[in-house]
CSV table of C-alpha atoms in Angstrom, one decimal:
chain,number,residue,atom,x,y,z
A,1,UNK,CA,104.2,113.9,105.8
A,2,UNK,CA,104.3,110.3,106.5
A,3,UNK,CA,107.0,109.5,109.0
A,4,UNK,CA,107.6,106.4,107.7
A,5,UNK,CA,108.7,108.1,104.3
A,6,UNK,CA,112.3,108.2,105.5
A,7,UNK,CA,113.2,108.7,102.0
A,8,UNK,CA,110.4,111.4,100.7
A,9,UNK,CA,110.6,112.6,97.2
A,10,UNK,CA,112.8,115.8,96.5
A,11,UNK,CA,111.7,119.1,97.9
A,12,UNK,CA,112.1,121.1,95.1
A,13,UNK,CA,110.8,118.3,92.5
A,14,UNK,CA,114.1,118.0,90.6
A,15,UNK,CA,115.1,114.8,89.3
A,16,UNK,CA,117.3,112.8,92.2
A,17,UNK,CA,120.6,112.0,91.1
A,18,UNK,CA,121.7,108.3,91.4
A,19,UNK,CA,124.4,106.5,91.9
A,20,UNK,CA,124.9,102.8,91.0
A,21,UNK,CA,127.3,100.5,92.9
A,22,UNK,CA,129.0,97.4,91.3
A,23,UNK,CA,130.6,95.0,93.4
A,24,UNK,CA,133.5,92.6,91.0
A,25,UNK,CA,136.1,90.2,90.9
A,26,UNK,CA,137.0,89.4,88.2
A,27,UNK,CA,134.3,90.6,85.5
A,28,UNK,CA,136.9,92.2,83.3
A,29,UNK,CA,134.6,90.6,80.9
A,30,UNK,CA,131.2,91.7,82.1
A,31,UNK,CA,131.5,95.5,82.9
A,32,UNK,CA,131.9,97.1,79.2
A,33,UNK,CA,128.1,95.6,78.8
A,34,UNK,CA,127.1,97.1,82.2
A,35,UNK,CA,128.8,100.3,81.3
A,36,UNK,CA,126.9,100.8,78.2
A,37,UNK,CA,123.4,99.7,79.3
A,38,UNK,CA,123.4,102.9,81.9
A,39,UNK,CA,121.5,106.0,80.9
A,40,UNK,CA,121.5,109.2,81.6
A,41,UNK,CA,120.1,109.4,85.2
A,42,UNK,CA,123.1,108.1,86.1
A,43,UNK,CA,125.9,110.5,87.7
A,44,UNK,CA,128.2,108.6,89.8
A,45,UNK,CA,129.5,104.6,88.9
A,46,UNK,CA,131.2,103.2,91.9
A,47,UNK,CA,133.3,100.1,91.3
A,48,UNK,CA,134.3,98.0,94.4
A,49,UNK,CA,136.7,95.5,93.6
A,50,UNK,CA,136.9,92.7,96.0
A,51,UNK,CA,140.8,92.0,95.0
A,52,UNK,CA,140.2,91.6,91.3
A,53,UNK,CA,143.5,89.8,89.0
A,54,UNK,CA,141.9,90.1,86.0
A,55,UNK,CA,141.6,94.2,84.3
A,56,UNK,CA,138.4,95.0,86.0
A,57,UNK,CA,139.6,98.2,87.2
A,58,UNK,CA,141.1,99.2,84.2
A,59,UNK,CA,138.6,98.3,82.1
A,60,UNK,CA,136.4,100.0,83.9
A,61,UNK,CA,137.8,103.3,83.6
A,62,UNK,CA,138.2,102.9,79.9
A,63,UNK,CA,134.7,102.7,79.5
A,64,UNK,CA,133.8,105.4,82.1
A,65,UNK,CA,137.2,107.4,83.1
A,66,UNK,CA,135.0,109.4,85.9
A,67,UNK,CA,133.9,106.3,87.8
A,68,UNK,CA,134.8,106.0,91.4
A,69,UNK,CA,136.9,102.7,92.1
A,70,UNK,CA,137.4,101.3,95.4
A,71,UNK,CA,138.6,98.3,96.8
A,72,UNK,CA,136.9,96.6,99.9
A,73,UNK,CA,138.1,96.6,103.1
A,74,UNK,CA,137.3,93.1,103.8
A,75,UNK,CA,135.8,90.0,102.1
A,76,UNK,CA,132.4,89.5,100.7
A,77,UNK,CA,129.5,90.9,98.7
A,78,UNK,CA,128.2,92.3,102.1
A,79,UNK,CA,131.6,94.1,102.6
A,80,UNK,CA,131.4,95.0,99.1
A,81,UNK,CA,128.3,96.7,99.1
A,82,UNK,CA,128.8,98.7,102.2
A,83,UNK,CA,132.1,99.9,101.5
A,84,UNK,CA,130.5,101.1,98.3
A,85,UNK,CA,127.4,103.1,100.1
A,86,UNK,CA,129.6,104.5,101.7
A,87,UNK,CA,131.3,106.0,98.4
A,88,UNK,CA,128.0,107.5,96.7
A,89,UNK,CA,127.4,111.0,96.6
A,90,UNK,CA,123.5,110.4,94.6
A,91,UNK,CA,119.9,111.1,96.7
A,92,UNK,CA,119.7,107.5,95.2
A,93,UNK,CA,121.4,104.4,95.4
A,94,UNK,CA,121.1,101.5,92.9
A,95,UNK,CA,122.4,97.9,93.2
A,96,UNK,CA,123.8,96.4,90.3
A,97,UNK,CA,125.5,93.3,89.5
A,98,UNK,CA,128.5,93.5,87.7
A,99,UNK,CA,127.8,90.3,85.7
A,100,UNK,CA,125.5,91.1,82.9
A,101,UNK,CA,122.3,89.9,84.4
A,102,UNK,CA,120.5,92.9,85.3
A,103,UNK,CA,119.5,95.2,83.2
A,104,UNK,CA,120.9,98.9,84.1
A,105,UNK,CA,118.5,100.3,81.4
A,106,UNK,CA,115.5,99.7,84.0
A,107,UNK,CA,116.8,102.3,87.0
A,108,UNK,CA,114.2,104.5,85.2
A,109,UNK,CA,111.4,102.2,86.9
A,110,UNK,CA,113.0,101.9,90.2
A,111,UNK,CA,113.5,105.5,90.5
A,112,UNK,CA,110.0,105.6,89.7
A,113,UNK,CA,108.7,104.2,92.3
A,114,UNK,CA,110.5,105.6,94.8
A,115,UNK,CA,109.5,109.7,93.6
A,116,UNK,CA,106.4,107.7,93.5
A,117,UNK,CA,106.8,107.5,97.6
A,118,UNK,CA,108.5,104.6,98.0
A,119,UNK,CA,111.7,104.3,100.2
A,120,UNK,CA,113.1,101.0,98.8
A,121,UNK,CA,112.6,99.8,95.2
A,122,UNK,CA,112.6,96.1,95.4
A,123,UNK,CA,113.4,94.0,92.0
A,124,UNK,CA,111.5,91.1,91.6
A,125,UNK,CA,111.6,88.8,88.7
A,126,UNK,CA,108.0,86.8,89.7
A,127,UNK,CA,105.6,90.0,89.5
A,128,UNK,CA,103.7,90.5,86.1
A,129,UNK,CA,105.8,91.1,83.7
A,130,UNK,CA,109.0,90.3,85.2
A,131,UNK,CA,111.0,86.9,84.2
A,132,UNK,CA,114.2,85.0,84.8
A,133,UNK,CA,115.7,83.4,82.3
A,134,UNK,CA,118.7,81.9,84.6
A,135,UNK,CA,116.8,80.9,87.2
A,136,UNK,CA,116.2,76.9,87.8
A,137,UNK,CA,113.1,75.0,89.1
A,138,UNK,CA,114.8,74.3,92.3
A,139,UNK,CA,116.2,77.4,92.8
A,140,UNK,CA,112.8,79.0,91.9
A,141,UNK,CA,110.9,76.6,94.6
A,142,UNK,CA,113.2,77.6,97.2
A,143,UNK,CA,113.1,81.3,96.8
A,144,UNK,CA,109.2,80.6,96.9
A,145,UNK,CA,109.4,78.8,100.0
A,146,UNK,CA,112.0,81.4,101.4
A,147,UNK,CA,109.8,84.4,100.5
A,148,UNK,CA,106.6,83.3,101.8
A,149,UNK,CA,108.2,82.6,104.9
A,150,UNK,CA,109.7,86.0,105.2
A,151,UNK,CA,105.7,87.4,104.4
A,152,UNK,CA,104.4,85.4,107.5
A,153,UNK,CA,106.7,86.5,109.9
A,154,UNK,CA,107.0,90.3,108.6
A,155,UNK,CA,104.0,90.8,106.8
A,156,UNK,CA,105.7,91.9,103.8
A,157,UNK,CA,104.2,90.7,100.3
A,158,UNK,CA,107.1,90.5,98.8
A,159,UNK,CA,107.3,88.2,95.7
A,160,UNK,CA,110.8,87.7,95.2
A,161,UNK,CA,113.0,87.2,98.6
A,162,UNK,CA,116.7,86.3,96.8
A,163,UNK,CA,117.3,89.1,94.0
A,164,UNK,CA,120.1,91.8,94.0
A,165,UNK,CA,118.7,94.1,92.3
A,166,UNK,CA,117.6,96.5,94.2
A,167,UNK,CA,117.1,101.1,94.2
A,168,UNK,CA,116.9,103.1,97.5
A,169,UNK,CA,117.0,106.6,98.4
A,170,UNK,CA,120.5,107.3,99.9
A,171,UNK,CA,118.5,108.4,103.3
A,172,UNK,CA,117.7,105.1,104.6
A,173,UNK,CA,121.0,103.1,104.6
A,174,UNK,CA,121.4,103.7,108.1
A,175,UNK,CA,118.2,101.4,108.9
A,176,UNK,CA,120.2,98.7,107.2
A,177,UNK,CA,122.7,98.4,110.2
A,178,UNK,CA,125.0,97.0,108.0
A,179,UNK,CA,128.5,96.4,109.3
A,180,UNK,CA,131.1,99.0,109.4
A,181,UNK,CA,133.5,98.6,106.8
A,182,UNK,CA,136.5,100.0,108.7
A,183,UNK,CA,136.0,97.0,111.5
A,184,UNK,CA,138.6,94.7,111.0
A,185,UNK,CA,138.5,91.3,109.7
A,186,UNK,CA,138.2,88.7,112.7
A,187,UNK,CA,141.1,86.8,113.5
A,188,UNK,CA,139.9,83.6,113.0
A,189,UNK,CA,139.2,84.5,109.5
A,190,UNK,CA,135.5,84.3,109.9
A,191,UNK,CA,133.2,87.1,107.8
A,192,UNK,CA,131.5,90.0,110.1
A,193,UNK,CA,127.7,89.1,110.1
A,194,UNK,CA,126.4,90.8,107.1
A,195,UNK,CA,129.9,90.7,105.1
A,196,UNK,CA,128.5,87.5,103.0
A,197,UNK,CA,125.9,87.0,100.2
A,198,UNK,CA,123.7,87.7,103.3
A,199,UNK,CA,123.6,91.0,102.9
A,200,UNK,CA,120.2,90.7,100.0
A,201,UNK,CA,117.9,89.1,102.7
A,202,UNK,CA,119.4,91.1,105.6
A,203,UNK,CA,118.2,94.5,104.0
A,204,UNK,CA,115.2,93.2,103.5
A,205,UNK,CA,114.1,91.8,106.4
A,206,UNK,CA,115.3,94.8,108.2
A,207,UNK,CA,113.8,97.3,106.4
A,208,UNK,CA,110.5,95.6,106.9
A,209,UNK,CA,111.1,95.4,110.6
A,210,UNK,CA,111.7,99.1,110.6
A,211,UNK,CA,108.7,99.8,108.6
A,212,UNK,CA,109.7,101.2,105.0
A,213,UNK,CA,107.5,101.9,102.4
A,214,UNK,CA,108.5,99.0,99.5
A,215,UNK,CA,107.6,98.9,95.9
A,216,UNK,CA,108.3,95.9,94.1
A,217,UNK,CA,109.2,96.7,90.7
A,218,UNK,CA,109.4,93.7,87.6
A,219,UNK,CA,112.2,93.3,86.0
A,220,UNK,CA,114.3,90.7,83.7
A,221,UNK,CA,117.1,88.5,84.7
A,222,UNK,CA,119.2,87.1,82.0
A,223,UNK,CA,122.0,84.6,82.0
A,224,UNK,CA,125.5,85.8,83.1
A,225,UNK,CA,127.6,86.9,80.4
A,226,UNK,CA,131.0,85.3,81.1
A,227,UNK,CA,132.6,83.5,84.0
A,228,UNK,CA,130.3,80.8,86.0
A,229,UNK,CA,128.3,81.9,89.3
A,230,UNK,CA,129.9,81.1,92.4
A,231,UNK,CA,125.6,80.7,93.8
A,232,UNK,CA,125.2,77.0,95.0
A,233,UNK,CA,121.5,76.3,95.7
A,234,UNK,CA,121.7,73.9,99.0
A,235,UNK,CA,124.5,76.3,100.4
A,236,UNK,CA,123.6,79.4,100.1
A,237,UNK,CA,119.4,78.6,100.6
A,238,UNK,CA,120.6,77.5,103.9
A,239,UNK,CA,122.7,80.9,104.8
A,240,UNK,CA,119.0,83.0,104.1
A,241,UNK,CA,117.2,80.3,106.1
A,242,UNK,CA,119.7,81.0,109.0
A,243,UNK,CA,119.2,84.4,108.4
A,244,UNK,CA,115.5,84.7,108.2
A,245,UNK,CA,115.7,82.9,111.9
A,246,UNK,CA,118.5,85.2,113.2
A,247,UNK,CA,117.0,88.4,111.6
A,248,UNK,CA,114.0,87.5,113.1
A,249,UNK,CA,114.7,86.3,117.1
A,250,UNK,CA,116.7,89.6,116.8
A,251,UNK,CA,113.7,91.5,115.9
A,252,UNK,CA,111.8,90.4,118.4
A,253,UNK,CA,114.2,91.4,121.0
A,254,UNK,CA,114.4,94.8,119.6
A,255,UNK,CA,111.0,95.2,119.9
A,256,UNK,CA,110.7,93.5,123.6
A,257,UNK,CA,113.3,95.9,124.4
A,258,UNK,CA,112.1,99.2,123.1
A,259,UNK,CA,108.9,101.1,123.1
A,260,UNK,CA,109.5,103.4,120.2
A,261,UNK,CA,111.1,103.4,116.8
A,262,UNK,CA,114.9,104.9,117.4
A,263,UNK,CA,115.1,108.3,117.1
A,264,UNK,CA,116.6,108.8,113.7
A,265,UNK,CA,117.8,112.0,111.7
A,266,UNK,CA,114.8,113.7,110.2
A,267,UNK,CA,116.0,113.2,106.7
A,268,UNK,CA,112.5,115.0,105.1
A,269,UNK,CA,113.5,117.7,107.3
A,270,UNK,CA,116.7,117.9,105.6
A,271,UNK,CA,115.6,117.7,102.0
Protein backbone atom coordinates (compact mmCIF):
# COMPACT_ATOMS: atom_id res chain seq x y z
CA UNK A 1 0.00 0.00 0.00
CA UNK A 2 1.08 3.45 -0.60
CA UNK A 3 2.44 4.95 2.58
CA UNK A 4 1.43 8.13 1.84
CA UNK A 5 -2.34 6.88 1.88
CA UNK A 6 -2.49 7.74 5.64
CA UNK A 7 -6.08 7.61 5.21
CA UNK A 8 -6.66 4.18 2.93
CA UNK A 9 -10.16 3.11 2.16
CA UNK A 10 -11.87 0.66 4.73
CA UNK A 11 -10.63 -2.75 5.11
CA UNK A 12 -13.59 -4.55 4.89
CA UNK A 13 -15.18 -2.19 2.05
CA UNK A 14 -18.10 -1.01 4.19
CA UNK A 15 -19.24 2.39 3.75
CA UNK A 16 -17.17 4.92 6.21
CA UNK A 17 -19.22 6.64 8.62
CA UNK A 18 -18.98 10.41 8.69
CA UNK A 19 -19.23 12.99 10.85
CA UNK A 20 -19.81 16.59 9.96
CA UNK A 21 -18.69 19.55 12.18
CA UNK A 22 -20.44 22.96 12.35
CA UNK A 23 -18.79 25.70 13.95
CA UNK A 24 -21.77 28.85 14.91
CA UNK A 25 -22.53 31.86 16.59
CA UNK A 26 -25.26 32.92 16.22
CA UNK A 27 -26.93 31.06 13.04
CA UNK A 28 -30.09 30.26 14.93
CA UNK A 29 -31.30 31.24 11.65
CA UNK A 30 -29.14 29.20 9.36
CA UNK A 31 -28.86 25.64 10.90
CA UNK A 32 -32.59 24.16 10.28
CA UNK A 33 -31.43 24.52 6.36
CA UNK A 34 -28.15 22.76 7.12
CA UNK A 35 -29.89 20.25 9.12
CA UNK A 36 -32.23 19.28 6.38
CA UNK A 37 -29.78 19.27 3.48
CA UNK A 38 -27.75 16.23 5.30
CA UNK A 39 -28.37 12.71 4.03
CA UNK A 40 -28.11 9.61 5.08
CA UNK A 41 -24.27 9.04 5.26
CA UNK A 42 -24.35 11.07 7.89
CA UNK A 43 -24.11 9.55 11.63
CA UNK A 44 -22.78 12.02 13.94
CA UNK A 45 -23.61 16.30 13.74
CA UNK A 46 -21.28 18.08 16.01
CA UNK A 47 -22.27 21.61 16.89
CA UNK A 48 -19.55 23.88 18.33
CA UNK A 49 -20.82 26.99 19.55
CA UNK A 50 -18.37 29.73 19.82
CA UNK A 51 -20.64 31.51 22.77
CA UNK A 52 -23.75 31.72 20.77
CA UNK A 53 -26.88 34.47 22.39
CA UNK A 54 -29.14 33.67 19.93
CA UNK A 55 -31.02 29.70 20.10
CA UNK A 56 -28.45 28.02 18.05
CA UNK A 57 -28.16 25.25 20.45
CA UNK A 58 -31.50 24.72 20.88
CA UNK A 59 -32.45 24.97 17.64
CA UNK A 60 -30.24 22.70 16.84
CA UNK A 61 -31.33 19.88 18.79
CA UNK A 62 -34.91 20.47 17.70
CA UNK A 63 -33.99 19.63 14.34
CA UNK A 64 -31.57 16.72 15.25
CA UNK A 65 -32.05 15.82 19.18
CA UNK A 66 -28.91 13.26 18.77
CA UNK A 67 -26.45 15.88 17.73
CA UNK A 68 -23.34 16.36 19.80
CA UNK A 69 -23.10 20.18 21.02
CA UNK A 70 -20.08 21.59 22.36
CA UNK A 71 -18.90 24.81 23.16
CA UNK A 72 -15.22 25.91 22.34
CA UNK A 73 -12.64 26.23 24.66
CA UNK A 74 -11.27 29.42 23.27
CA UNK A 75 -11.99 31.94 20.54
CA UNK A 76 -12.06 31.44 16.76
CA UNK A 77 -12.96 29.35 13.84
CA UNK A 78 -9.55 27.59 14.27
CA UNK A 79 -10.52 26.76 17.98
CA UNK A 80 -13.80 25.92 16.75
CA UNK A 81 -12.91 23.40 14.47
CA UNK A 82 -10.43 21.61 16.53
CA UNK A 83 -12.38 21.40 19.56
CA UNK A 84 -14.85 19.81 17.26
CA UNK A 85 -12.35 17.02 15.67
CA UNK A 86 -11.78 16.27 18.58
CA UNK A 87 -15.62 15.31 19.28
CA UNK A 88 -16.19 13.02 16.12
CA UNK A 89 -16.51 9.45 16.45
CA UNK A 90 -16.85 8.91 12.07
CA UNK A 91 -13.68 7.28 9.85
CA UNK A 92 -14.58 10.64 8.16
CA UNK A 93 -14.67 14.12 8.94
CA UNK A 94 -16.62 16.84 6.98
CA UNK A 95 -16.38 20.59 7.24
CA UNK A 96 -19.40 22.48 7.00
CA UNK A 97 -20.40 25.91 7.50
CA UNK A 98 -23.13 26.61 9.46
CA UNK A 99 -24.35 29.51 7.28
CA UNK A 100 -26.27 28.14 4.36
CA UNK A 101 -23.55 28.29 1.80
CA UNK A 102 -22.46 24.92 1.38
CA UNK A 103 -24.33 22.47 0.25
CA UNK A 104 -24.36 19.34 2.82
CA UNK A 105 -26.21 17.27 0.00
CA UNK A 106 -22.62 17.01 -1.84
CA UNK A 107 -20.64 14.90 1.11
CA UNK A 108 -21.58 11.98 -1.29
CA UNK A 109 -18.74 13.45 -3.72
CA UNK A 110 -16.23 14.08 -1.17
CA UNK A 111 -16.56 10.80 0.30
CA UNK A 112 -16.01 9.70 -3.02
CA UNK A 113 -13.03 10.70 -3.56
CA UNK A 114 -11.53 9.79 -0.71
CA UNK A 115 -12.67 5.62 -0.94
CA UNK A 116 -11.43 6.62 -4.28
CA UNK A 117 -7.79 6.93 -2.46
CA UNK A 118 -7.73 10.25 -1.51
CA UNK A 119 -6.77 11.41 2.06
CA UNK A 120 -8.15 14.94 1.91
CA UNK A 121 -11.22 15.99 -0.21
CA UNK A 122 -10.61 19.55 -1.03
CA UNK A 123 -13.84 21.81 -2.17
CA UNK A 124 -13.13 24.07 -4.78
CA UNK A 125 -15.64 26.28 -6.32
CA UNK A 126 -13.23 27.17 -9.75
CA UNK A 127 -12.87 23.39 -11.12
CA UNK A 128 -15.41 22.45 -13.97
CA UNK A 129 -18.43 22.53 -12.79
CA UNK A 130 -18.13 24.13 -9.59
CA UNK A 131 -19.33 27.96 -9.08
CA UNK A 132 -19.71 30.68 -6.48
CA UNK A 133 -22.41 32.63 -6.57
CA UNK A 134 -21.21 34.95 -3.42
CA UNK A 135 -17.97 35.32 -4.38
CA UNK A 136 -16.74 39.00 -5.68
CA UNK A 137 -14.21 39.92 -8.50
CA UNK A 138 -11.80 41.09 -6.02
CA UNK A 139 -12.17 38.46 -3.75
CA UNK A 140 -12.02 35.98 -6.69
CA UNK A 141 -8.57 37.73 -7.95
CA UNK A 142 -7.11 37.45 -4.67
CA UNK A 143 -7.78 33.86 -3.92
CA UNK A 144 -6.26 33.40 -7.59
CA UNK A 145 -3.19 35.17 -6.70
CA UNK A 146 -3.17 33.42 -3.16
CA UNK A 147 -3.56 29.87 -4.70
CA UNK A 148 -1.10 30.04 -7.34
CA UNK A 149 1.28 31.12 -4.99
CA UNK A 150 0.62 28.29 -2.61
CA UNK A 151 1.19 25.81 -6.06
CA UNK A 152 4.79 27.37 -6.61
CA UNK A 153 6.02 26.96 -3.38
CA UNK A 154 4.32 23.41 -2.63
CA UNK A 155 3.61 22.09 -5.85
CA UNK A 156 0.17 21.58 -5.16
CA UNK A 157 -2.41 22.23 -8.08
CA UNK A 158 -4.84 23.33 -6.17
CA UNK A 159 -7.54 25.62 -7.71
CA UNK A 160 -9.21 27.12 -4.94
CA UNK A 161 -6.74 28.16 -1.82
CA UNK A 162 -9.66 30.04 0.55
CA UNK A 163 -12.81 27.62 0.77
CA UNK A 164 -14.12 25.82 3.92
CA UNK A 165 -15.40 23.20 2.67
CA UNK A 166 -13.55 20.55 2.99
CA UNK A 167 -13.93 15.99 3.79
CA UNK A 168 -10.99 14.00 5.39
CA UNK A 169 -10.58 10.66 6.71
CA UNK A 170 -10.50 11.01 10.61
CA UNK A 171 -6.75 9.37 10.33
CA UNK A 172 -4.97 12.28 9.29
CA UNK A 173 -5.87 15.12 11.74
CA UNK A 174 -2.83 14.70 13.49
CA UNK A 175 -0.67 15.94 10.34
CA UNK A 176 -2.65 19.09 10.82
CA UNK A 177 -0.76 20.08 14.04
CA UNK A 178 -3.44 22.12 14.94
CA UNK A 179 -3.39 23.68 18.37
CA UNK A 180 -4.54 21.91 21.41
CA UNK A 181 -7.83 22.97 22.41
CA UNK A 182 -7.22 22.49 26.21
CA UNK A 183 -4.18 25.20 25.97
CA UNK A 184 -5.31 28.19 27.50
CA UNK A 185 -6.05 31.36 26.06
CA UNK A 186 -2.89 33.76 26.23
CA UNK A 187 -2.97 36.41 28.68
CA UNK A 188 -2.61 39.18 26.55
CA UNK A 189 -5.74 38.09 24.90
CA UNK A 190 -4.06 37.25 21.63
CA UNK A 191 -5.45 33.90 19.59
CA UNK A 192 -2.99 30.66 19.63
CA UNK A 193 -1.55 30.45 16.08
CA UNK A 194 -4.14 28.50 14.18
CA UNK A 195 -7.20 29.56 16.50
CA UNK A 196 -8.23 32.24 13.71
CA UNK A 197 -9.87 32.04 10.13
CA UNK A 198 -6.25 30.65 9.56
CA UNK A 199 -7.00 27.49 10.26
CA UNK A 200 -8.45 26.83 6.04
CA UNK A 201 -4.99 27.68 4.56
CA UNK A 202 -2.99 26.21 7.54
CA UNK A 203 -4.43 22.56 6.70
CA UNK A 204 -3.66 23.02 3.49
CA UNK A 205 -0.47 24.00 3.23
CA UNK A 206 0.42 21.43 5.84
CA UNK A 207 -0.97 18.63 4.48
CA UNK A 208 0.90 19.31 1.27
CA UNK A 209 4.04 19.63 3.15
CA UNK A 210 3.46 16.32 4.55
CA UNK A 211 2.61 14.81 1.39
CA UNK A 212 -1.24 13.74 1.26
CA UNK A 213 -2.98 12.50 -1.42
CA UNK A 214 -5.61 15.55 -2.44
CA UNK A 215 -8.66 15.43 -4.62
CA UNK A 216 -10.27 18.56 -5.43
CA UNK A 217 -13.80 18.02 -5.68
CA UNK A 218 -16.40 21.01 -7.50
CA UNK A 219 -18.90 22.18 -5.65
CA UNK A 220 -21.39 25.30 -5.38
CA UNK A 221 -21.31 28.17 -3.06
CA UNK A 222 -24.33 30.14 -2.60
CA UNK A 223 -25.08 33.36 -0.78
CA UNK A 224 -25.46 33.19 3.06
CA UNK A 225 -28.85 32.79 4.25
CA UNK A 226 -29.18 35.21 7.14
CA UNK A 227 -26.93 37.36 9.12
CA UNK A 228 -23.88 39.33 7.14
CA UNK A 229 -20.26 37.69 6.92
CA UNK A 230 -17.89 38.87 9.27
CA UNK A 231 -15.02 37.96 5.84
CA UNK A 232 -13.29 41.41 5.03
CA UNK A 233 -11.24 41.08 1.77
CA UNK A 234 -8.07 43.35 2.62
CA UNK A 235 -7.96 41.83 6.29
CA UNK A 236 -8.29 38.66 6.06
CA UNK A 237 -6.27 38.20 2.33
CA UNK A 238 -3.44 39.62 4.39
CA UNK A 239 -3.80 36.86 7.45
CA UNK A 240 -3.38 33.87 4.48
CA UNK A 241 -0.57 35.94 2.94
CA UNK A 242 1.15 35.88 6.40
CA UNK A 243 0.38 32.53 6.66
CA UNK A 244 1.53 31.17 3.33
CA UNK A 245 5.08 32.98 4.45
CA UNK A 246 4.99 31.54 8.05
CA UNK A 247 3.71 28.00 6.91
CA UNK A 248 6.29 28.04 4.61
CA UNK A 249 9.84 29.41 6.39
CA UNK A 250 8.48 26.76 8.94
CA UNK A 251 8.53 24.14 6.44
CA UNK A 252 11.62 24.60 5.32
CA UNK A 253 13.06 24.34 8.75
CA UNK A 254 11.31 21.09 9.28
CA UNK A 255 12.74 19.74 6.46
CA UNK A 256 16.52 21.29 7.11
CA UNK A 257 16.03 19.75 10.40
CA UNK A 258 14.90 16.21 9.74
CA UNK A 259 15.85 13.47 7.35
CA UNK A 260 12.65 11.41 7.36
CA UNK A 261 8.91 11.91 7.59
CA UNK A 262 8.01 11.62 11.51
CA UNK A 263 7.19 8.35 12.45
CA UNK A 264 3.45 8.32 12.64
CA UNK A 265 0.81 5.68 13.81
CA UNK A 266 0.28 3.17 11.02
CA UNK A 267 -3.27 4.05 10.62
CA UNK A 268 -3.69 1.26 7.40
CA UNK A 269 -2.39 -1.00 9.81
CA UNK A 270 -5.14 -0.30 12.10
CA UNK A 271 -8.00 -0.37 9.74
Amino acid sequence: MDDHAWGAVLSDNTSPTVSVVIAALNEARNIPHVLGKLGPEVTQVVLVDGGSTDRTIEVTLEHRPDATVIRQTRTGKGNALVCGFEACTGDVIAMIDADGSADPGEIPDFVAALTAGADYAKGTRFALGGHSTDITHLRNLGNKGLTGLVNVLYGTRYTDLCHGYNVFWRRIVPLMELPDPSLPRPADGSKIWGDGFEVETLINVRLAAAGARVSEVKNVEYPRLHGESNLNTFRDGARVLRTIAIEYLRHRRQRAGRTARPALVDQAAER
